[in-house]
mmCIF file of C-alpha atoms in Angstrom:
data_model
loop_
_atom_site.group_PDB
_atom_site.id
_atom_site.type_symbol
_atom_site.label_atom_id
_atom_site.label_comp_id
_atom_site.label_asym_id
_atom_site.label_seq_id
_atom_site.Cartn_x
_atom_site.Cartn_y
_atom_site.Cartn_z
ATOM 1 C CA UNK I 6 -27.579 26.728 -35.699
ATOM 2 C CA UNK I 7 -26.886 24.568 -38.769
ATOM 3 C CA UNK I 8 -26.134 21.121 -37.867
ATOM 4 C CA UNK I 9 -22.723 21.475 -39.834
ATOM 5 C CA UNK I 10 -21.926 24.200 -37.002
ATOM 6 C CA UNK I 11 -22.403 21.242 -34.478
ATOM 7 C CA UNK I 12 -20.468 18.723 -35.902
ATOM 8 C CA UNK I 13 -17.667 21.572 -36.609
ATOM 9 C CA UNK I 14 -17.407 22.374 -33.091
ATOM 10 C CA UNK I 15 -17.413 18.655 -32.180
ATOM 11 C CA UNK I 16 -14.807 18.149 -34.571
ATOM 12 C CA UNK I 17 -12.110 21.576 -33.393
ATOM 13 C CA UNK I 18 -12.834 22.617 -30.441
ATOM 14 C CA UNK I 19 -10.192 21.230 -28.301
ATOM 15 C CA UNK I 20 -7.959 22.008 -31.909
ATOM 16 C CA UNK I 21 -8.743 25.324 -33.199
ATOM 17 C CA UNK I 22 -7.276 28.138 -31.827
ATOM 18 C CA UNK I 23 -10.096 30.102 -31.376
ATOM 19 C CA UNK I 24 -11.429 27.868 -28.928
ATOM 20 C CA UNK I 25 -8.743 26.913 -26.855
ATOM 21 C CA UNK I 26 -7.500 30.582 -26.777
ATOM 22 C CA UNK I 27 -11.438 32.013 -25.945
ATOM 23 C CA UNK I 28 -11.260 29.518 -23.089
ATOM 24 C CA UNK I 29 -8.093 30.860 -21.681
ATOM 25 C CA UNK I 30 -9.182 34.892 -22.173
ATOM 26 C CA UNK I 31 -12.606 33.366 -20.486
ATOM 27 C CA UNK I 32 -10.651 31.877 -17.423
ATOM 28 C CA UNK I 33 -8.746 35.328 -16.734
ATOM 29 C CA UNK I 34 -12.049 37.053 -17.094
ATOM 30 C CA UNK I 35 -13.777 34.914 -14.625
ATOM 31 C CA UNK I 36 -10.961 34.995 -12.112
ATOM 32 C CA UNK I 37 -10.465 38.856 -12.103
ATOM 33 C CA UNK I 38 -13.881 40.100 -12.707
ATOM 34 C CA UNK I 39 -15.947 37.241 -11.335
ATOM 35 C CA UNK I 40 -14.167 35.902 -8.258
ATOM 36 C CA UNK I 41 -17.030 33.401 -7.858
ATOM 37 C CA UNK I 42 -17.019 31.849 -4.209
ATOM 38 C CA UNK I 43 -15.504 28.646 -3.252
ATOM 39 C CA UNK I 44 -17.712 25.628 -4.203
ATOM 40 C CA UNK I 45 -19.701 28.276 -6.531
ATOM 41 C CA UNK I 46 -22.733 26.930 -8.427
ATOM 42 C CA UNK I 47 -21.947 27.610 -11.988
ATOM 43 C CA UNK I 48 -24.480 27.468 -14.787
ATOM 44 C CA UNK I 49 -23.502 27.440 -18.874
ATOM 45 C CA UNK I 50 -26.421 28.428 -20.498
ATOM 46 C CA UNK I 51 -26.387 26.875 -24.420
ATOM 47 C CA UNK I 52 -23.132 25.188 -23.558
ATOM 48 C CA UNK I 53 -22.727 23.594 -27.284
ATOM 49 C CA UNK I 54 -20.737 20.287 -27.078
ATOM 50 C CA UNK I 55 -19.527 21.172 -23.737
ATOM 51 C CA UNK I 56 -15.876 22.766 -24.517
ATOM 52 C CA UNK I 57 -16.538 25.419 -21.888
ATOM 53 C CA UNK I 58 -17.204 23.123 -19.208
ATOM 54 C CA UNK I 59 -13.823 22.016 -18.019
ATOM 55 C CA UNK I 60 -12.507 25.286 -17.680
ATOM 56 C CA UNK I 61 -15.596 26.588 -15.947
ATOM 57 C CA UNK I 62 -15.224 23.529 -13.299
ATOM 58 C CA UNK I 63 -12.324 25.564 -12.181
ATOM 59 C CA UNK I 64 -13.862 27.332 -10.476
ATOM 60 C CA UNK I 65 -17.036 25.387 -8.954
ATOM 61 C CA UNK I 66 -19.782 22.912 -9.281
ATOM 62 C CA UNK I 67 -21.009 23.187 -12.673
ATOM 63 C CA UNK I 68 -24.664 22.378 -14.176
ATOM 64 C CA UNK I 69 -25.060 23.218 -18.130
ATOM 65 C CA UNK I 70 -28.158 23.453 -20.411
ATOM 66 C CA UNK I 71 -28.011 22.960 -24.472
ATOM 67 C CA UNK I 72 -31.262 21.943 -26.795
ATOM 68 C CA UNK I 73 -29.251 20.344 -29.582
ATOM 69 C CA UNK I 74 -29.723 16.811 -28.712
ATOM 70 C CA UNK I 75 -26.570 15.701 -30.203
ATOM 71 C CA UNK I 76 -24.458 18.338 -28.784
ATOM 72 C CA UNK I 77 -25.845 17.793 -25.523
ATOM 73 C CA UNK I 78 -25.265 14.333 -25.741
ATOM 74 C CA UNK I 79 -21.663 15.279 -25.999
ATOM 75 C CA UNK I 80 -21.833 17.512 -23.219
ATOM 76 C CA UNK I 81 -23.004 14.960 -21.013
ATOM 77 C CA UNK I 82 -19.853 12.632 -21.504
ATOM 78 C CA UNK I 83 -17.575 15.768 -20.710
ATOM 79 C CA UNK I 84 -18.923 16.870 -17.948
ATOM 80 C CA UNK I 85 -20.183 13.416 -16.467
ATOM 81 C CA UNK I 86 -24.153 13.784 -16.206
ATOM 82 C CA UNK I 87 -27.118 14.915 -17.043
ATOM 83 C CA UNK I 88 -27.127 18.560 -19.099
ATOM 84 C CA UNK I 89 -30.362 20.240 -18.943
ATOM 85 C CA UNK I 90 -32.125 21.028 -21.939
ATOM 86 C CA UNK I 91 -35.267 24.379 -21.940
ATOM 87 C CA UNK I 92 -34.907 27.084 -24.438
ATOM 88 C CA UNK I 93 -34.275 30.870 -23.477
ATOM 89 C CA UNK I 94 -36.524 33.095 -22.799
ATOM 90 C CA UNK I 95 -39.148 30.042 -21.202
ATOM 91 C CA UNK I 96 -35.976 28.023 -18.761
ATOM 92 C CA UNK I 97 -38.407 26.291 -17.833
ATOM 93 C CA UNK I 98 -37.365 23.696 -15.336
ATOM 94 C CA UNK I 99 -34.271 25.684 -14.533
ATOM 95 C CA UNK I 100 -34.329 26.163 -10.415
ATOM 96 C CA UNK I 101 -34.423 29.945 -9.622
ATOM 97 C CA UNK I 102 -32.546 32.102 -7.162
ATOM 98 C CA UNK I 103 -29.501 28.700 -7.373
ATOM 99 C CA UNK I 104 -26.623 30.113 -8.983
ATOM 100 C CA UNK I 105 -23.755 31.988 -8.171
ATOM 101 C CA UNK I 106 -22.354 32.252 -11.568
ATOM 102 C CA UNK I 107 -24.437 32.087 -15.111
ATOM 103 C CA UNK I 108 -22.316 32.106 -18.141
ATOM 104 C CA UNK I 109 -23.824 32.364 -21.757
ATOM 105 C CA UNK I 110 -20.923 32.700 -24.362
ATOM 106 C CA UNK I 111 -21.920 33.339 -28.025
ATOM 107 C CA UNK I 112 -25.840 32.385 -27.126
ATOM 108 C CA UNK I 113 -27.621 35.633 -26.667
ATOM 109 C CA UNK I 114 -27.512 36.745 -30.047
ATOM 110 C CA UNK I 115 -29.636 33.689 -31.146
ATOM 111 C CA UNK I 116 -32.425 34.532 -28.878
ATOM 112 C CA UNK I 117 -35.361 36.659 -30.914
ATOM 113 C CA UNK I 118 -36.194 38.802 -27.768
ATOM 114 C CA UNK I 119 -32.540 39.172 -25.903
ATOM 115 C CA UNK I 120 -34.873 41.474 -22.917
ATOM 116 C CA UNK I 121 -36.594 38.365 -21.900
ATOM 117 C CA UNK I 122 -33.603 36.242 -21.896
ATOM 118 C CA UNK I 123 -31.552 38.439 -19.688
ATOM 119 C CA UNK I 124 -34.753 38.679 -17.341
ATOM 120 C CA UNK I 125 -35.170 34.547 -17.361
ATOM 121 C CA UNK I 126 -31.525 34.667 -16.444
ATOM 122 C CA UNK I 127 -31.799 37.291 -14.024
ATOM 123 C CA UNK I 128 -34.111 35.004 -12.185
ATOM 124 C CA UNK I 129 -31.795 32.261 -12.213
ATOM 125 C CA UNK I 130 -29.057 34.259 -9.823
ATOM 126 C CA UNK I 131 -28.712 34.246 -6.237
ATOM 127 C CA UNK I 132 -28.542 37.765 -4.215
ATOM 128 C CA UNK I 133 -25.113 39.189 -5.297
ATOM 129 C CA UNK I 134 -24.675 36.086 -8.055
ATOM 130 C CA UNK I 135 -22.594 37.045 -11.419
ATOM 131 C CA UNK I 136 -24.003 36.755 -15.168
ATOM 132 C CA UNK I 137 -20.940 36.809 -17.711
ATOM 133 C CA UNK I 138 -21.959 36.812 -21.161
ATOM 134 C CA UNK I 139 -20.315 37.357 -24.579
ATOM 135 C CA UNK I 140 -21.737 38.365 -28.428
ATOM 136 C CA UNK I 141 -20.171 38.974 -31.839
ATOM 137 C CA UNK I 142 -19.671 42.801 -32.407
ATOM 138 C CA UNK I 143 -20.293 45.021 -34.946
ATOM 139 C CA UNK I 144 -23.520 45.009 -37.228
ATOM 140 C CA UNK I 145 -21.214 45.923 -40.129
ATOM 141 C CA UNK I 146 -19.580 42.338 -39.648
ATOM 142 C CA UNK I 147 -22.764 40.834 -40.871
ATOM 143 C CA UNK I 148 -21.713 38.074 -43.152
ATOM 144 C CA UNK I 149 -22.728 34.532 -44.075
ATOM 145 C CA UNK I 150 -20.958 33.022 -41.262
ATOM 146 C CA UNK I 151 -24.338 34.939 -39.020
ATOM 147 C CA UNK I 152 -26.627 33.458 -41.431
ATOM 148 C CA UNK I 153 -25.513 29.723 -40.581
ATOM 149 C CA UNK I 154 -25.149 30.396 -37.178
ATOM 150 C CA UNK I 155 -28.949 31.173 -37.107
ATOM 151 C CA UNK I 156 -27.647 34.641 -35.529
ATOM 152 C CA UNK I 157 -30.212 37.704 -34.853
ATOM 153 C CA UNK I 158 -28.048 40.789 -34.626
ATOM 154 C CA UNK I 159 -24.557 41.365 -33.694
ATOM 155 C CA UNK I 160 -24.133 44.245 -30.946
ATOM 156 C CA UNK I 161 -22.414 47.429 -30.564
ATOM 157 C CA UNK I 162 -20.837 48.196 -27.070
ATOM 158 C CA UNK I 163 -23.444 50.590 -26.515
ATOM 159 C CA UNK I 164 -26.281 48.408 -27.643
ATOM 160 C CA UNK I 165 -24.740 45.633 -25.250
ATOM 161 C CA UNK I 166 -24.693 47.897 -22.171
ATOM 162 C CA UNK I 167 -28.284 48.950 -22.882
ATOM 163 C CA UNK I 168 -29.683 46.020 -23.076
ATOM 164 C CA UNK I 169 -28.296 45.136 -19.799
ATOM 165 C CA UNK I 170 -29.319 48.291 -17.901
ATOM 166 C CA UNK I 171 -32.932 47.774 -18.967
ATOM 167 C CA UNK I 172 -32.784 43.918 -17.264
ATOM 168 C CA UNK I 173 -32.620 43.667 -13.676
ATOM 169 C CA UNK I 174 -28.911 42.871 -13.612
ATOM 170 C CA UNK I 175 -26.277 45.857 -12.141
ATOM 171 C CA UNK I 176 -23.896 45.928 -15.294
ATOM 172 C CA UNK I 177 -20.519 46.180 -14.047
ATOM 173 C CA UNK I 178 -18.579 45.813 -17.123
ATOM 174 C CA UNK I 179 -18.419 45.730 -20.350
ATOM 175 C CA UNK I 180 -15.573 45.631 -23.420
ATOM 176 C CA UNK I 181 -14.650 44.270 -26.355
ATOM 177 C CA UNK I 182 -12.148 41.141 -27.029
ATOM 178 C CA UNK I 183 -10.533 39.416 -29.969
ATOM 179 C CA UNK I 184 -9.249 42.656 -30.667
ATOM 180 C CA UNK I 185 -5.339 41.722 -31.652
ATOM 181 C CA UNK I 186 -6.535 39.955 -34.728
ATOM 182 C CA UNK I 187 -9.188 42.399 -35.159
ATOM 183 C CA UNK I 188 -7.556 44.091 -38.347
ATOM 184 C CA UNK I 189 -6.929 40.692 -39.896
ATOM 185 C CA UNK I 190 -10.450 39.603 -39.752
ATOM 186 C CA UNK I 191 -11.702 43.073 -40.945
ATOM 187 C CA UNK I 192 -9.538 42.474 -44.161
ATOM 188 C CA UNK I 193 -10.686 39.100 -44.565
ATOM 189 C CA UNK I 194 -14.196 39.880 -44.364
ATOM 190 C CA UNK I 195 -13.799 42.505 -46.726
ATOM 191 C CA UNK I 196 -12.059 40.889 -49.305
ATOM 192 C CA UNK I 197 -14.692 37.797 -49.370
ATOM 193 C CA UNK I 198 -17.185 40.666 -49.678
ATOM 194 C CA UNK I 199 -15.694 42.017 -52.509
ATOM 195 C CA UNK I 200 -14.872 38.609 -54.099
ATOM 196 C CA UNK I 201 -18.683 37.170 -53.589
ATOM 197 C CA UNK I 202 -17.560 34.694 -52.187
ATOM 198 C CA UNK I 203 -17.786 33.692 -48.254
ATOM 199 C CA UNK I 204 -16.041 30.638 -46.641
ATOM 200 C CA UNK I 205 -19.053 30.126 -43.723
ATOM 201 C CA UNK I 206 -17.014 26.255 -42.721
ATOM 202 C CA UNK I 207 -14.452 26.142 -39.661
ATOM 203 C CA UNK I 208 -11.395 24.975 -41.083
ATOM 204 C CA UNK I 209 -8.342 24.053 -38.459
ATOM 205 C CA UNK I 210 -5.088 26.022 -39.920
ATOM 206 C CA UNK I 211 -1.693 24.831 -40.568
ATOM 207 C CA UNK I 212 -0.328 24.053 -37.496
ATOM 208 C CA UNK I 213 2.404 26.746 -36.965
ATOM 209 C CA UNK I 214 -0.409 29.386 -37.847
ATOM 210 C CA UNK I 215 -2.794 27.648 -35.714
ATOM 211 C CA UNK I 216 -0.482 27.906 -32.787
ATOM 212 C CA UNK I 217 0.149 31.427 -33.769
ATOM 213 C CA UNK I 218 -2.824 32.605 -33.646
ATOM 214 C CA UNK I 219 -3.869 30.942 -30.460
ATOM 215 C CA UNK I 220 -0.977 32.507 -28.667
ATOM 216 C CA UNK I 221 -2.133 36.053 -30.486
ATOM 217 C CA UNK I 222 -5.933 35.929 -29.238
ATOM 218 C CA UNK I 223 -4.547 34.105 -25.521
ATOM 219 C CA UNK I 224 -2.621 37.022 -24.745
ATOM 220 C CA UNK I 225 -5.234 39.100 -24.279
ATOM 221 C CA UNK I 226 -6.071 37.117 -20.850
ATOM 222 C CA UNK I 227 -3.244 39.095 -19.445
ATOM 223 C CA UNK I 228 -4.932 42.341 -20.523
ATOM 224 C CA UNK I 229 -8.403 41.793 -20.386
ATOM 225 C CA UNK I 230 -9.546 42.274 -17.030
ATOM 226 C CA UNK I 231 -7.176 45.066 -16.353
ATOM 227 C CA UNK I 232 -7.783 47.719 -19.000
ATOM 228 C CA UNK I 233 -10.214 48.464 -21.948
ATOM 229 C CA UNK I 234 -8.857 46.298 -25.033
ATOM 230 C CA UNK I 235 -9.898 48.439 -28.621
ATOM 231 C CA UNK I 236 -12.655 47.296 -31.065
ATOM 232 C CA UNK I 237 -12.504 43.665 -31.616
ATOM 233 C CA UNK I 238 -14.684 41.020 -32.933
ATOM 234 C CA UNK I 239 -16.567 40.206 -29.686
ATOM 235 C CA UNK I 240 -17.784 41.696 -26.459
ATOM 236 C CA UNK I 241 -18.095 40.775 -23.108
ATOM 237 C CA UNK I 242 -20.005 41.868 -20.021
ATOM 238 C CA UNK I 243 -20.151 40.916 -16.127
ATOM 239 C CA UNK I 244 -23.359 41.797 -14.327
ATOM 240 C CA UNK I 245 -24.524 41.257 -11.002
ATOM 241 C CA UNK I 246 -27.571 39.857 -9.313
ATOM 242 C CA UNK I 247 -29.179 42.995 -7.743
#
């Protein structure tokens, strides 16, 4: 990514409402669909500045691996040691067969071959061990904001499920999320189509829209692990070790 989109997320992401609201809708996922065991072994793979890592302690012992060196430097004072930097597909260094939860949020659709990665990962897993992952949906959504994120492709649902049927991960779901707002972004992306112009920087809102919006995107951890949501602006999937 650019190194603005670094120092963006170190700047918002205990602010912005998409963060603290993805981390709630994350949480409920995790719980409901996960279930990891007590004392679980969690890995983040390309955990950023480390704003997942709180909320993924939660729920067990958590180890996390990011190749920005300032980022990761960032990590490391969240989460209290050492974050592990090797780049998907390689993981090199990464013990196999040691984890009873993987997460990679937003990460797979900077990898050039997204196969390999989910195979490396695969790897990673022990018997019966959970991989949650989440991308950006909709190649139609293609705007600048992909370009600076250094993204490859964003995924249909049907792409996503492929791609995990062909690894050697049991997909067990798979939906979309950030659908409430999904209409609103739609517009927006539209309109800066139309106008030429595309506003690629993470800006923190007002504050009363900031907490409305948060509370709009958090309420779907209430729904998401119960029933399909509709097209939104992401997608998820849980697979399992096989």
């Amino acid at each position: 990514m650019e190194r603005a989109v670094y120092e963006q997320m170190a700047e918002y992401d205990q602010k912005h409402w998409w963060y603290r609201a993805r981390r709630e809708v994350l949480a409920a996922l995790i719980e409901r669909s996960v279930n990891p065991p007590k004392g679980a072994q969690i890995l983040e793979i390309g955990c950023g500045t480390g704003h997942n890592l709180p909320m993924l302690g939660q729920f067990g012992n958590v180890e996390a691996l990011e190749l920005d060196e300032e980022a990761r430097s960032i990590a490391e004072d969240r989460l209290g040691r050492s974050v592990m930097s090797a780049p998907l597909p390689e993981l090199a260094g990464v013990p196999e067969g040691s984890f009873d939860l993987v997460g990679a949020f937003d990460v797979i659709e900077h990898i050039d071959d997204d196969h390999a990665a989910l195979a490396s990962i695969a790897r990673l897993l022990k018997p019966g061990g959970k991989f949650i992952m989440t991308v950006p949906a909709h190649q139609w959504m293609w705007s600048a904001h992909d370009v600076v994120n250094h993204h490859k492709r964003r995924y249909s649902k049907r792409r996503l499920k492929k791609l995990i049927q062909a690894s050697p991960l049991k997909l067990e779901r798979a939906g979309y999320f950030n659908s409430l707002l999904f209409p609103v972004a739609v517009a927006e992306r539209l309109s800066s189509k139309v106008r030429g112009k595309e506003d690629v920087d993470l800006k923190l809102p007002p504050k009363p829209l900031n907490t409305a919006l948060e509370k709009s995107f958090a309420a779907e951890r209430h729904l998401i692990a119960r029933l399909p949501l509709p097209p939104g602006l992401s997608l998820f999937a849980v697979a399992s070790a096989t």
